[in-house]
Short mmCIF file of C-alpha atoms in Angstrom, two decimals:
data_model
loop_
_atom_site.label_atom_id
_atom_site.label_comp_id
_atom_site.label_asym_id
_atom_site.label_seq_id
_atom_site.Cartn_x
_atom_site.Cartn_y
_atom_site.Cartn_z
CA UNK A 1 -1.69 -45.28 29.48
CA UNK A 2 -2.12 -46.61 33.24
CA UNK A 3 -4.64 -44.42 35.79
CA UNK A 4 -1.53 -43.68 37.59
CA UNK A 5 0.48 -41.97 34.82
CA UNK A 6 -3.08 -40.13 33.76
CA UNK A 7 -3.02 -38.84 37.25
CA UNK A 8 0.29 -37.94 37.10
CA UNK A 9 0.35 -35.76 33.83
CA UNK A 10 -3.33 -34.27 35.31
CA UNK A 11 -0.86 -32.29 37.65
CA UNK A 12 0.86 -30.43 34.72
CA UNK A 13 0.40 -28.10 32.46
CA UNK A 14 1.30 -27.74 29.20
CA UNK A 15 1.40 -24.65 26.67
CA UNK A 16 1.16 -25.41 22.64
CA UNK A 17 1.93 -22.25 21.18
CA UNK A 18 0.59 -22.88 17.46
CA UNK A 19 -1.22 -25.71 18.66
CA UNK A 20 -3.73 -24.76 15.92
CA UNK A 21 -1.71 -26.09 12.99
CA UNK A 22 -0.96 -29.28 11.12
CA UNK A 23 1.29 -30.41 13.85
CA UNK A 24 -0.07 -28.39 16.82
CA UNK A 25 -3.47 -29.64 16.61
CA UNK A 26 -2.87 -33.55 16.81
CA UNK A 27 -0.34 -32.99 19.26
CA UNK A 28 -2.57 -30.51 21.29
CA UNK A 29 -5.09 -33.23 20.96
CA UNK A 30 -2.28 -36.42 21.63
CA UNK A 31 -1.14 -34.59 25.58
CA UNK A 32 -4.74 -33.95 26.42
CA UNK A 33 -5.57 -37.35 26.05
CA UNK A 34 -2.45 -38.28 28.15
CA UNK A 35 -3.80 -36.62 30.97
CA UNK A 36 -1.64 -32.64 30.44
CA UNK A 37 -3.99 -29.98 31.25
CA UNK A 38 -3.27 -27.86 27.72
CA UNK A 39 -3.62 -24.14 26.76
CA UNK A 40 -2.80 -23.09 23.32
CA UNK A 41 -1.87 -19.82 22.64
CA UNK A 42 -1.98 -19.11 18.54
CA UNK A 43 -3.04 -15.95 16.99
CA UNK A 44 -4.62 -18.38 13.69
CA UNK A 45 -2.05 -16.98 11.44
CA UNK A 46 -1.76 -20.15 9.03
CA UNK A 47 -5.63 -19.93 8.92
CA UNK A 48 -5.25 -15.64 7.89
CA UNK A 49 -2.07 -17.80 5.19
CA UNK A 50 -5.01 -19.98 3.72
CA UNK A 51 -7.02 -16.53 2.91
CA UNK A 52 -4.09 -14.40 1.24
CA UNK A 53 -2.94 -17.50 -0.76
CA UNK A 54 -6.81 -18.22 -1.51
CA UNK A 55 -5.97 -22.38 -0.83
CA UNK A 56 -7.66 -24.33 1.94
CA UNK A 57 -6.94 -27.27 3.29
CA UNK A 58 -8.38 -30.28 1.29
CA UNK A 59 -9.83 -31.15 4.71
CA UNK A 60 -12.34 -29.03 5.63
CA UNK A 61 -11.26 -27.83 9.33
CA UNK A 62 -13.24 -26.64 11.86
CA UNK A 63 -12.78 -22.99 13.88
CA UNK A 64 -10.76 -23.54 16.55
CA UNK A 65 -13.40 -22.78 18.72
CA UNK A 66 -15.76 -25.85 17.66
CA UNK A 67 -12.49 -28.25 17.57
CA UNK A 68 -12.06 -27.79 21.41
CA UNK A 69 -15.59 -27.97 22.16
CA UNK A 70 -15.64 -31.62 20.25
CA UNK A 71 -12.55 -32.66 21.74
CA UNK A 72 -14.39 -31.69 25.01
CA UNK A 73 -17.32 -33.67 24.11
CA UNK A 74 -15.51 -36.53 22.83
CA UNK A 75 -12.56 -36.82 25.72
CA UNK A 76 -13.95 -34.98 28.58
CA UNK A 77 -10.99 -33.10 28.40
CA UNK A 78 -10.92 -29.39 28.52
CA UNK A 79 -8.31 -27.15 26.80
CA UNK A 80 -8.48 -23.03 26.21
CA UNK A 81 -7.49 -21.67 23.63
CA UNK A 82 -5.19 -17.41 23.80
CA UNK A 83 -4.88 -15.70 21.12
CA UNK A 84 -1.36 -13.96 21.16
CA UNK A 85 0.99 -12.45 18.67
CA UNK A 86 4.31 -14.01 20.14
CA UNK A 87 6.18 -12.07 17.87
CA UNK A 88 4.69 -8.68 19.04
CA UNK A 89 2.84 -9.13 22.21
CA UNK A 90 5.56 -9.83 24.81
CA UNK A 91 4.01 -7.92 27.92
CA UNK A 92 0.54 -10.28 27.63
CA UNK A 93 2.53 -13.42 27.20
CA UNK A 94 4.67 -13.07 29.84
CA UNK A 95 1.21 -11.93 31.74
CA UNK A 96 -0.11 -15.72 30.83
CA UNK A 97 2.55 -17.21 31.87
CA UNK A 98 2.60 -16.06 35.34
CA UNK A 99 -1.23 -16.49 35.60
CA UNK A 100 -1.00 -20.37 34.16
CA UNK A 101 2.89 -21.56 35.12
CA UNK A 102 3.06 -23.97 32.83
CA UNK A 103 5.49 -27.37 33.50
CA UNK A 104 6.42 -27.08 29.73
CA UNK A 105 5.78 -25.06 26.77
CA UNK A 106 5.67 -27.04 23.08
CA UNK A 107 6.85 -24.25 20.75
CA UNK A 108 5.28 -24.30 17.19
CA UNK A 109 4.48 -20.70 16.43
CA UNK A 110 6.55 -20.24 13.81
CA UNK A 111 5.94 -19.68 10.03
CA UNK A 112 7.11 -23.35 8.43
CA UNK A 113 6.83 -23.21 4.80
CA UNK A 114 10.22 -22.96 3.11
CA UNK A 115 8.63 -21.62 -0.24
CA UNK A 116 6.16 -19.68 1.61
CA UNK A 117 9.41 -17.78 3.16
CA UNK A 118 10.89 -17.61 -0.82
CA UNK A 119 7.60 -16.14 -2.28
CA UNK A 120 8.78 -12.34 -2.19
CA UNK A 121 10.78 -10.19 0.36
CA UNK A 122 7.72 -9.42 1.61
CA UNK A 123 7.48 -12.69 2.82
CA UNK A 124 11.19 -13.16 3.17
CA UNK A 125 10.79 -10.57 5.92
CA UNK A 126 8.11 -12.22 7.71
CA UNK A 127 9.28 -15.15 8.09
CA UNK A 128 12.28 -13.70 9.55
CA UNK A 129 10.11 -10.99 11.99
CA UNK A 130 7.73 -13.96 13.15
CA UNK A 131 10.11 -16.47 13.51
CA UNK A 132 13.28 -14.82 15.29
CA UNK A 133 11.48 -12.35 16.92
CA UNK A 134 8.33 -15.03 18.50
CA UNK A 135 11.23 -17.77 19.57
CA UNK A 136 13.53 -14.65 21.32
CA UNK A 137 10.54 -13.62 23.14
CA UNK A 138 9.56 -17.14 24.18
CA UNK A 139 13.54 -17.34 25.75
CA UNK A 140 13.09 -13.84 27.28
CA UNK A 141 9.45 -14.28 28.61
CA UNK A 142 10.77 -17.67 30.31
CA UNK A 143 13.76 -16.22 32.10
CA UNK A 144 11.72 -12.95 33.01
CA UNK A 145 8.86 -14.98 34.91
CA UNK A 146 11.39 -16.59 36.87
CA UNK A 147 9.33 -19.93 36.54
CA UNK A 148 11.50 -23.49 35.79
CA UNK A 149 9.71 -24.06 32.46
CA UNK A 150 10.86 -26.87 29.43
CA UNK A 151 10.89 -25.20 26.35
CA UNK A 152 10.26 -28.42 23.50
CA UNK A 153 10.84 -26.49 20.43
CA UNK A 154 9.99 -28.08 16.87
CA UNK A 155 13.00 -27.58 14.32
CA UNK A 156 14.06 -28.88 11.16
CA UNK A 157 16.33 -31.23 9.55
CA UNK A 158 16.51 -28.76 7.02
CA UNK A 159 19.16 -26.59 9.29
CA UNK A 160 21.41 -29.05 7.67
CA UNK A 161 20.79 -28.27 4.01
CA UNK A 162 20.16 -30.06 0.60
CA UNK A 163 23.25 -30.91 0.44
CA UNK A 164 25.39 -34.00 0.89
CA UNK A 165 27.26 -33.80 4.04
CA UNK A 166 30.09 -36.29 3.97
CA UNK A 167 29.08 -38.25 7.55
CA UNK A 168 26.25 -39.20 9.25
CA UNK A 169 24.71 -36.03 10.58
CA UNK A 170 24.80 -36.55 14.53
CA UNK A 171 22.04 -35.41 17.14
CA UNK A 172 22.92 -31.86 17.24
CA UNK A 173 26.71 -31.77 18.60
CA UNK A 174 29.95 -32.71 16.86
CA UNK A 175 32.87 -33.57 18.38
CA UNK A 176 35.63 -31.67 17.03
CA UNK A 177 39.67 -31.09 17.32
CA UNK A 178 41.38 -27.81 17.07
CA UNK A 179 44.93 -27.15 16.59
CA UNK A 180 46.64 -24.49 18.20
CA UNK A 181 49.74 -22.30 16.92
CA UNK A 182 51.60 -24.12 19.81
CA UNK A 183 50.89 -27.46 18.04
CA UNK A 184 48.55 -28.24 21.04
CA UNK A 185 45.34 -30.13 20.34
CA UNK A 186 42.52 -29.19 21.96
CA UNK A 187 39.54 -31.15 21.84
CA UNK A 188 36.03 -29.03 21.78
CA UNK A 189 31.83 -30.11 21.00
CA UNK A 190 30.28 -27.42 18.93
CA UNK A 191 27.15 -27.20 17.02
CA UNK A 192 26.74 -28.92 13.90
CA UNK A 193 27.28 -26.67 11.34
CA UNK A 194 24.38 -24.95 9.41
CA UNK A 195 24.05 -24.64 5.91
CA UNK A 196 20.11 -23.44 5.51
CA UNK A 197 17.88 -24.17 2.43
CA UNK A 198 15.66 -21.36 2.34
CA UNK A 199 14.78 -18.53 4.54
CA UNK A 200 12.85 -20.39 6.79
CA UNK A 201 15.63 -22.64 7.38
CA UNK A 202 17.97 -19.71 8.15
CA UNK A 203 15.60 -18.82 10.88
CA UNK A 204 15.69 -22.31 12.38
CA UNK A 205 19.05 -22.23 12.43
CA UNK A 206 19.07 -18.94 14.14
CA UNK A 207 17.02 -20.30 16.78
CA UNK A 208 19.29 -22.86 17.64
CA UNK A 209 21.95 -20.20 18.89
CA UNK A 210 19.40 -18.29 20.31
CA UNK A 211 18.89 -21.57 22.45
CA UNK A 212 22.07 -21.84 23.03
CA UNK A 213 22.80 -18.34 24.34
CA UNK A 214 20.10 -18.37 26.71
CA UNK A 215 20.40 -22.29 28.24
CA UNK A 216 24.00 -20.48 28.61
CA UNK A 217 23.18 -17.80 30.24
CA UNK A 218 19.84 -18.24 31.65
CA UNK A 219 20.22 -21.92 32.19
CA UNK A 220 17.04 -22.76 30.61
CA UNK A 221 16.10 -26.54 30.02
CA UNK A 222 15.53 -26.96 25.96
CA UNK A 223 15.20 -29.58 23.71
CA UNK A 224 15.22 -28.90 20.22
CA UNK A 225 13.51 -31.05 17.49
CA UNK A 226 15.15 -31.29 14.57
CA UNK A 227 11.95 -33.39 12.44
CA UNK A 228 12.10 -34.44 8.82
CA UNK A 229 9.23 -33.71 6.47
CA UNK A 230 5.71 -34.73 8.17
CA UNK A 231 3.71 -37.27 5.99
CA UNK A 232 0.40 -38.12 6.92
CA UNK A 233 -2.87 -36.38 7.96
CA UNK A 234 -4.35 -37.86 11.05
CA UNK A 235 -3.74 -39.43 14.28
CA UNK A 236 -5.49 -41.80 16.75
CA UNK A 237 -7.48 -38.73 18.66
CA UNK A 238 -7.80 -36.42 15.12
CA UNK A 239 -9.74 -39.73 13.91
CA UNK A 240 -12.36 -39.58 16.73
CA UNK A 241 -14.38 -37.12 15.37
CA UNK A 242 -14.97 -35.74 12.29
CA UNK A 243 -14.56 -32.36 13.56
CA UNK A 244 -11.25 -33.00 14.60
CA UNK A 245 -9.60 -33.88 11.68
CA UNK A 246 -6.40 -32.20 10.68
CA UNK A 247 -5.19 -29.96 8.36
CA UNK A 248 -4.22 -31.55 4.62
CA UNK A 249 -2.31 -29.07 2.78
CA UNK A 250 -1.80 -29.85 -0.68
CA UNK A 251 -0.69 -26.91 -2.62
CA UNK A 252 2.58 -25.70 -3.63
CA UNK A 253 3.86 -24.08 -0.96
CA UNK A 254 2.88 -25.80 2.11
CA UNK A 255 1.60 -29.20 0.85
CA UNK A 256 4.39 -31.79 1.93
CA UNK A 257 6.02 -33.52 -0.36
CA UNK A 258 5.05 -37.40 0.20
CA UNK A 259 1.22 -35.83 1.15
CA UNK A 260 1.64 -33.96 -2.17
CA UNK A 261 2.14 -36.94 -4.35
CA UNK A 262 -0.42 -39.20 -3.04
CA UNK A 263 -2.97 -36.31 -3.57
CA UNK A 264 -1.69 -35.74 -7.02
CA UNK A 265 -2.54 -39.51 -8.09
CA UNK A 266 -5.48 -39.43 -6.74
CA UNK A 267 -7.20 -36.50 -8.24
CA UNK A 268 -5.43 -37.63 -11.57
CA UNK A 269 -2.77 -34.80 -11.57
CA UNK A 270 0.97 -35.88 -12.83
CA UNK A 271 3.07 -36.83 -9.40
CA UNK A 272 5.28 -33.49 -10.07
CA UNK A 273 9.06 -34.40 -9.25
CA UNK A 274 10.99 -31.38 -9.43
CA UNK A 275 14.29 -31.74 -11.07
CA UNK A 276 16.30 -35.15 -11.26
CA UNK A 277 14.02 -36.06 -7.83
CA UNK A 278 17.69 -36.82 -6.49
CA UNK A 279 16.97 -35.33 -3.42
CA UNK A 280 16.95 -37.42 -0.29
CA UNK A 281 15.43 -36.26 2.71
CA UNK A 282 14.23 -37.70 6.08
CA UNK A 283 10.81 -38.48 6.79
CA UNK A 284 8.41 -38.73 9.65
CA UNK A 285 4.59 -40.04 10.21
CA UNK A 286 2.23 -37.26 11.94
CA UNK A 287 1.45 -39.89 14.75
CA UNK A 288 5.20 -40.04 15.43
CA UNK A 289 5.49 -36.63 15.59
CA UNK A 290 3.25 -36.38 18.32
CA UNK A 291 4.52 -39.38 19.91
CA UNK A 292 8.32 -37.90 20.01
CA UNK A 293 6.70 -34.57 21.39
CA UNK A 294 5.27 -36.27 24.47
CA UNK A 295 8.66 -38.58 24.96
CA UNK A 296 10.46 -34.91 24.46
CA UNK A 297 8.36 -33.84 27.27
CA UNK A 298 8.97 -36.93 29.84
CA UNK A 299 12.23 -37.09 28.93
CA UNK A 300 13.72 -33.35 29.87
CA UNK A 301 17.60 -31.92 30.17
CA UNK A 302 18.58 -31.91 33.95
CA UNK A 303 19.26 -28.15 35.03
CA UNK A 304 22.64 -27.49 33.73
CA UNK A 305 22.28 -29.79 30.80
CA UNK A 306 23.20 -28.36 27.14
CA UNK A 307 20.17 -27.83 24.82
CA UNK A 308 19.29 -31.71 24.17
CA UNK A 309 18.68 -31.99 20.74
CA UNK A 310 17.10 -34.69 19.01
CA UNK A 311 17.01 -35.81 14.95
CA UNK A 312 13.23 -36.65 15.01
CA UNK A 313 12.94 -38.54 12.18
CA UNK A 314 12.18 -42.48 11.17
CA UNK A 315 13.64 -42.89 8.12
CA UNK A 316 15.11 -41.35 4.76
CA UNK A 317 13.75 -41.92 0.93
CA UNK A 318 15.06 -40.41 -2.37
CA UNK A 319 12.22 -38.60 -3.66
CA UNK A 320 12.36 -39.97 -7.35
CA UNK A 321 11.76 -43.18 -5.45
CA UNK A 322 8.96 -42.08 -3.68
CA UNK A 323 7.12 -41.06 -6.84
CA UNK A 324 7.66 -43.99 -8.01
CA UNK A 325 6.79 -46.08 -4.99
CA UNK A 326 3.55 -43.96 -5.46
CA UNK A 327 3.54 -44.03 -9.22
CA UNK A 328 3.21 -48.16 -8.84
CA UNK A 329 0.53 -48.43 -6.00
CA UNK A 330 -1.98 -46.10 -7.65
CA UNK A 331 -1.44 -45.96 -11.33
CA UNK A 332 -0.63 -42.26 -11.21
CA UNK A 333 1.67 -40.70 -13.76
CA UNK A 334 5.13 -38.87 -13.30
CA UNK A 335 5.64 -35.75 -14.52
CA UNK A 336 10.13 -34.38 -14.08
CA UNK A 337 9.19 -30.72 -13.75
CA UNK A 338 12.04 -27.90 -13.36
CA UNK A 339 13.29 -27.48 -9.84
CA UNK A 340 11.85 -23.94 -7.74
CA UNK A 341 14.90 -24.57 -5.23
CA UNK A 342 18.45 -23.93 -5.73
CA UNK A 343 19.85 -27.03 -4.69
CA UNK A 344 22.23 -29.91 -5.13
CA UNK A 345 20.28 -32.12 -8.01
CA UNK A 346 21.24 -34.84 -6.31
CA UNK A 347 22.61 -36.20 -1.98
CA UNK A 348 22.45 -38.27 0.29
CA UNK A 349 21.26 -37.95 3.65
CA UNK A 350 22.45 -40.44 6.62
CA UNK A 351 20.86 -38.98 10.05
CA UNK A 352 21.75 -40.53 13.57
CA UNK A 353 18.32 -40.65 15.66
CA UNK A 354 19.74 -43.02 18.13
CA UNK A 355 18.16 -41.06 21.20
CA UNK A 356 13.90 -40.99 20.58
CA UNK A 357 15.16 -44.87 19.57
CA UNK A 358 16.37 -45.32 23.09
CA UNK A 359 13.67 -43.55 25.05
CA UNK A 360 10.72 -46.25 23.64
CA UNK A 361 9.72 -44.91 20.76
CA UNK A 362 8.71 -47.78 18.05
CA UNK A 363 8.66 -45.95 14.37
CA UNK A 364 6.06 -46.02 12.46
CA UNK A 365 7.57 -46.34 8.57
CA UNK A 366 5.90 -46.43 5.16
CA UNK A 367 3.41 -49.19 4.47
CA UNK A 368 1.22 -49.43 1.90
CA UNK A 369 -1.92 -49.39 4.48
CA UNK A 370 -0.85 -46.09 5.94
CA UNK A 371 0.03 -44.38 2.13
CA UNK A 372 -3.29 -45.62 0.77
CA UNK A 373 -5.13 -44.18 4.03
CA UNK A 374 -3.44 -40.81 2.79
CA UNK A 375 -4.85 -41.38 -0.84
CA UNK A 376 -8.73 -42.52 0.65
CA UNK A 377 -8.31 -39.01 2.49
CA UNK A 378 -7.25 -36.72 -0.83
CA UNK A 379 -10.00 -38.66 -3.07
CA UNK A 380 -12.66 -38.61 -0.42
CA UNK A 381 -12.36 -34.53 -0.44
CA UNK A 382 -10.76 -33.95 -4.04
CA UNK A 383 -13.91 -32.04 -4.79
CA UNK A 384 -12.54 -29.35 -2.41
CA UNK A 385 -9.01 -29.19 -4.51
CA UNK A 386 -8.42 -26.27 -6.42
CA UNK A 387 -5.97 -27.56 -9.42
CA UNK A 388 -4.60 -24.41 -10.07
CA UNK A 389 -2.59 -24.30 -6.78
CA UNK A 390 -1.23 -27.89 -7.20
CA UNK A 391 2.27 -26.60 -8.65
CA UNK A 392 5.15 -25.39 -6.49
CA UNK A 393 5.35 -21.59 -7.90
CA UNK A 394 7.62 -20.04 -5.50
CA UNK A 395 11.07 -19.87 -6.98
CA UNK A 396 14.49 -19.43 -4.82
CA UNK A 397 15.92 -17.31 -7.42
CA UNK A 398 14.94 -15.32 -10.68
CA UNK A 399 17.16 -17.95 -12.30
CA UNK A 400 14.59 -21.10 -11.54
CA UNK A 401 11.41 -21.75 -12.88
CA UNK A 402 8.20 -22.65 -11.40
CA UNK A 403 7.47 -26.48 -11.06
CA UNK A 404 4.93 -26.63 -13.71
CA UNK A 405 4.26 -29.62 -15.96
CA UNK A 406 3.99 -29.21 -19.68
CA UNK A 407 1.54 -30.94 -20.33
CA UNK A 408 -1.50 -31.87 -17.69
CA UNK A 409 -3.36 -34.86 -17.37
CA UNK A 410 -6.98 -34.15 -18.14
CA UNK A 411 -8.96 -33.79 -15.12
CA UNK A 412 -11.71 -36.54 -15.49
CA UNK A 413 -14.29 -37.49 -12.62
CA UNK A 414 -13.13 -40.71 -13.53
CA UNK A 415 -10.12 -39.96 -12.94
CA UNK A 416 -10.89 -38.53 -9.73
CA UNK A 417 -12.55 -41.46 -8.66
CA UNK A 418 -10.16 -44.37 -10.12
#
């Protein structure tokens, strides 16, 4: 990054809402460094997630507090830190916004774990009160303050389902024709239809008409981020410092699924692959997540402009593969465990992401130096893993079973340590 674009981006300000999480953080971390002056509101609900499901992450993270005082010491660069409920406290968030005016607002306060949100309907419910009720008062808070603010909000491929869906899925719009009962054809762009996984997905999807309502309405510039499941654990700044590093979640219900494996071989656990492993799904590294963010964020809709919506992802794997890809490079062991979701055993997935593509952004896809960087991270803290929250427990229905295997590996130091 030249002086002049530092200088530039010093001029404008930036809100992270959730910038505390797995994706928040290194992107929090990824603008400073560009030169954004950043203030992240997050009431540390993921952290208050860790203590009811009695899991950390298998990196040991700092307070928030200490974080931003070593990115301050390492960078230079300052950032605050709110702590708001954006799903209850809309009076003291619209309050901050007229005291900071932010030139954008990155919006990943929202709970993200699909079998968190399939646990019970306790936490069917909130997921649904956090989610719908933090991105509606986000939209409301924005037109309210009367400010011209870019609302980047982080989505999910998942919107689309587990399904197969017959074309390639296109960057948020589909071109469609309608017949009338004159004969007349009219031609019309509509959302791409929904068809939500989980609960959490639901929610997503919900906030996509939210977004379109208000950028209706309200004419409010959004761009919605429709990402594929995150892989990785740290980015250029999270590497810095030791206190900076991000969040590794491993178990069941918010451990990712490519993360999840390579932990699995390397503490010796069977790579679980729940059902056939015929799903496909679309993937992303955590530095391109913050990379797509920032192009998101220098790349806005014009006033008047639909909600731009982006597929931000890099690629798409089977997951059977996967496992075995993993399987092969570290002489872990597979283990076909029943499926938690109800979903199609097996689809395929073909995404269009033809627009980050065109605004610069060069992919980053799976290498072996990146996916055994992964596995040094899970062995060099596997001492921190608790084995009993490995398997995916939540279940969709009463009809499917937890993904448990039969028959566990023994858990060996060497093992551990191979």
């Amino acid at each position: 990054m030249t002086a002049e674009i530092r200088s530039i981006n010093q001029h404008k300000k930036i809100i992270v809402l959730g910038g505390d999480g797995f994706c928040g953080w290194p992107t929090s971390l990824h603008l400073s460094k560009q030169g954004y002056e950043i203030v992240i509101i997050d009431n540390l609900s993921r952290r208050n997630i860790d203590n009811e499901l009695e899991v950390e992450s298998l990196t040991p993270i700092q307070p928030l507090g200490a974080r931003i005082q070593a990115w301050e010491e390492v960078s230079g660069q300052k950032m605050k830190h709110i702590n708001i409920n954006l799903a209850e406290d809309y009076d003291r968030f619209l309050q901050v916004l007229l005291e900071e005016k932010p030139d954008a607002i990155v919006h990943f306060a929202e709970q993200r774990s699909a079998p968190y949100s399939m646990k019970s309907p306790r936490h069917k419910r909130y997921t649904v009160n956090n989610n719908m009720n933090a991105t509606h008062n986000v939209l409301c808070a924005i037109v309210e303050s009367g400010l011209d603010i870019h609302l980047v909000h982080l989505g999910t491929m998942g919107v689309y389902g587990y399904g197969t869906a017959g074309v390639k899925i296109p960057e948020g719009y589909l071109d469609v024709e309608v017949k009338t009962e004159s004969g007349e054809r009219v031609e019309q762009q509509i959302l791409y239809p929904t068809n939500p996984g989980s609960v959490y997905h639901m929610t997503k999807s919900q906030d996509q008409l939210l977004f379109q309502y208000y950028n209706k309405n309200d004419q409010l510039r959004i761009t919605d981020l429709h990402q594929g499941i995150v892989w990785g654990t740290n980015t250029e700044e999270t590497n810095l410092d030791d206190r900076l590093i991000n969040r590794f979640d491993y178990d069941g219900d918010y451990g990712t699924v490519l993360n999840r494996f390579l932990m699995q071989a390397a503490l010796g656990h069977p790579i679980t692959v729940h059902g056939t492993g015929g799903q496909t799904r679309a993937f992303i590294h955590i530095q391109d997540t913050v990379r797509c963010v920032q192009l998101a964020i220098e790349n806005p809709p014009a006033a008047g402009d639909l909600v731009m919506i982006f597929n931000q992802m890099t690629e798409t794997h089977r997951v059977r593969d996967l496992a075995e890809m993993v399987a092969e490079m570290t002489g872990g062991e597979i283990a076909y465990v029943p499926n938690p979701r109800k979903e199609a055993a097996e689809n395929e997935l073909h995404v269009k992401n033809e627009l980050f593509l065109s605004k610069g952004l060069n992919p980053i896809t799976l290498n072996k130096g990146l996916l055994e960087e992964v596995t040094e991270v899970a062995r060099k803290y596997a001492h921190r893993a608790d084995h009993s929250k490995i398997p995916a427990r939540s279940t969709w229905t009463k009809q499917q079973q937890p993904g448990v295997p039969e028959k566990k590996k023994p858990f060996t130091e060497q093992a551990v340590q191979s």
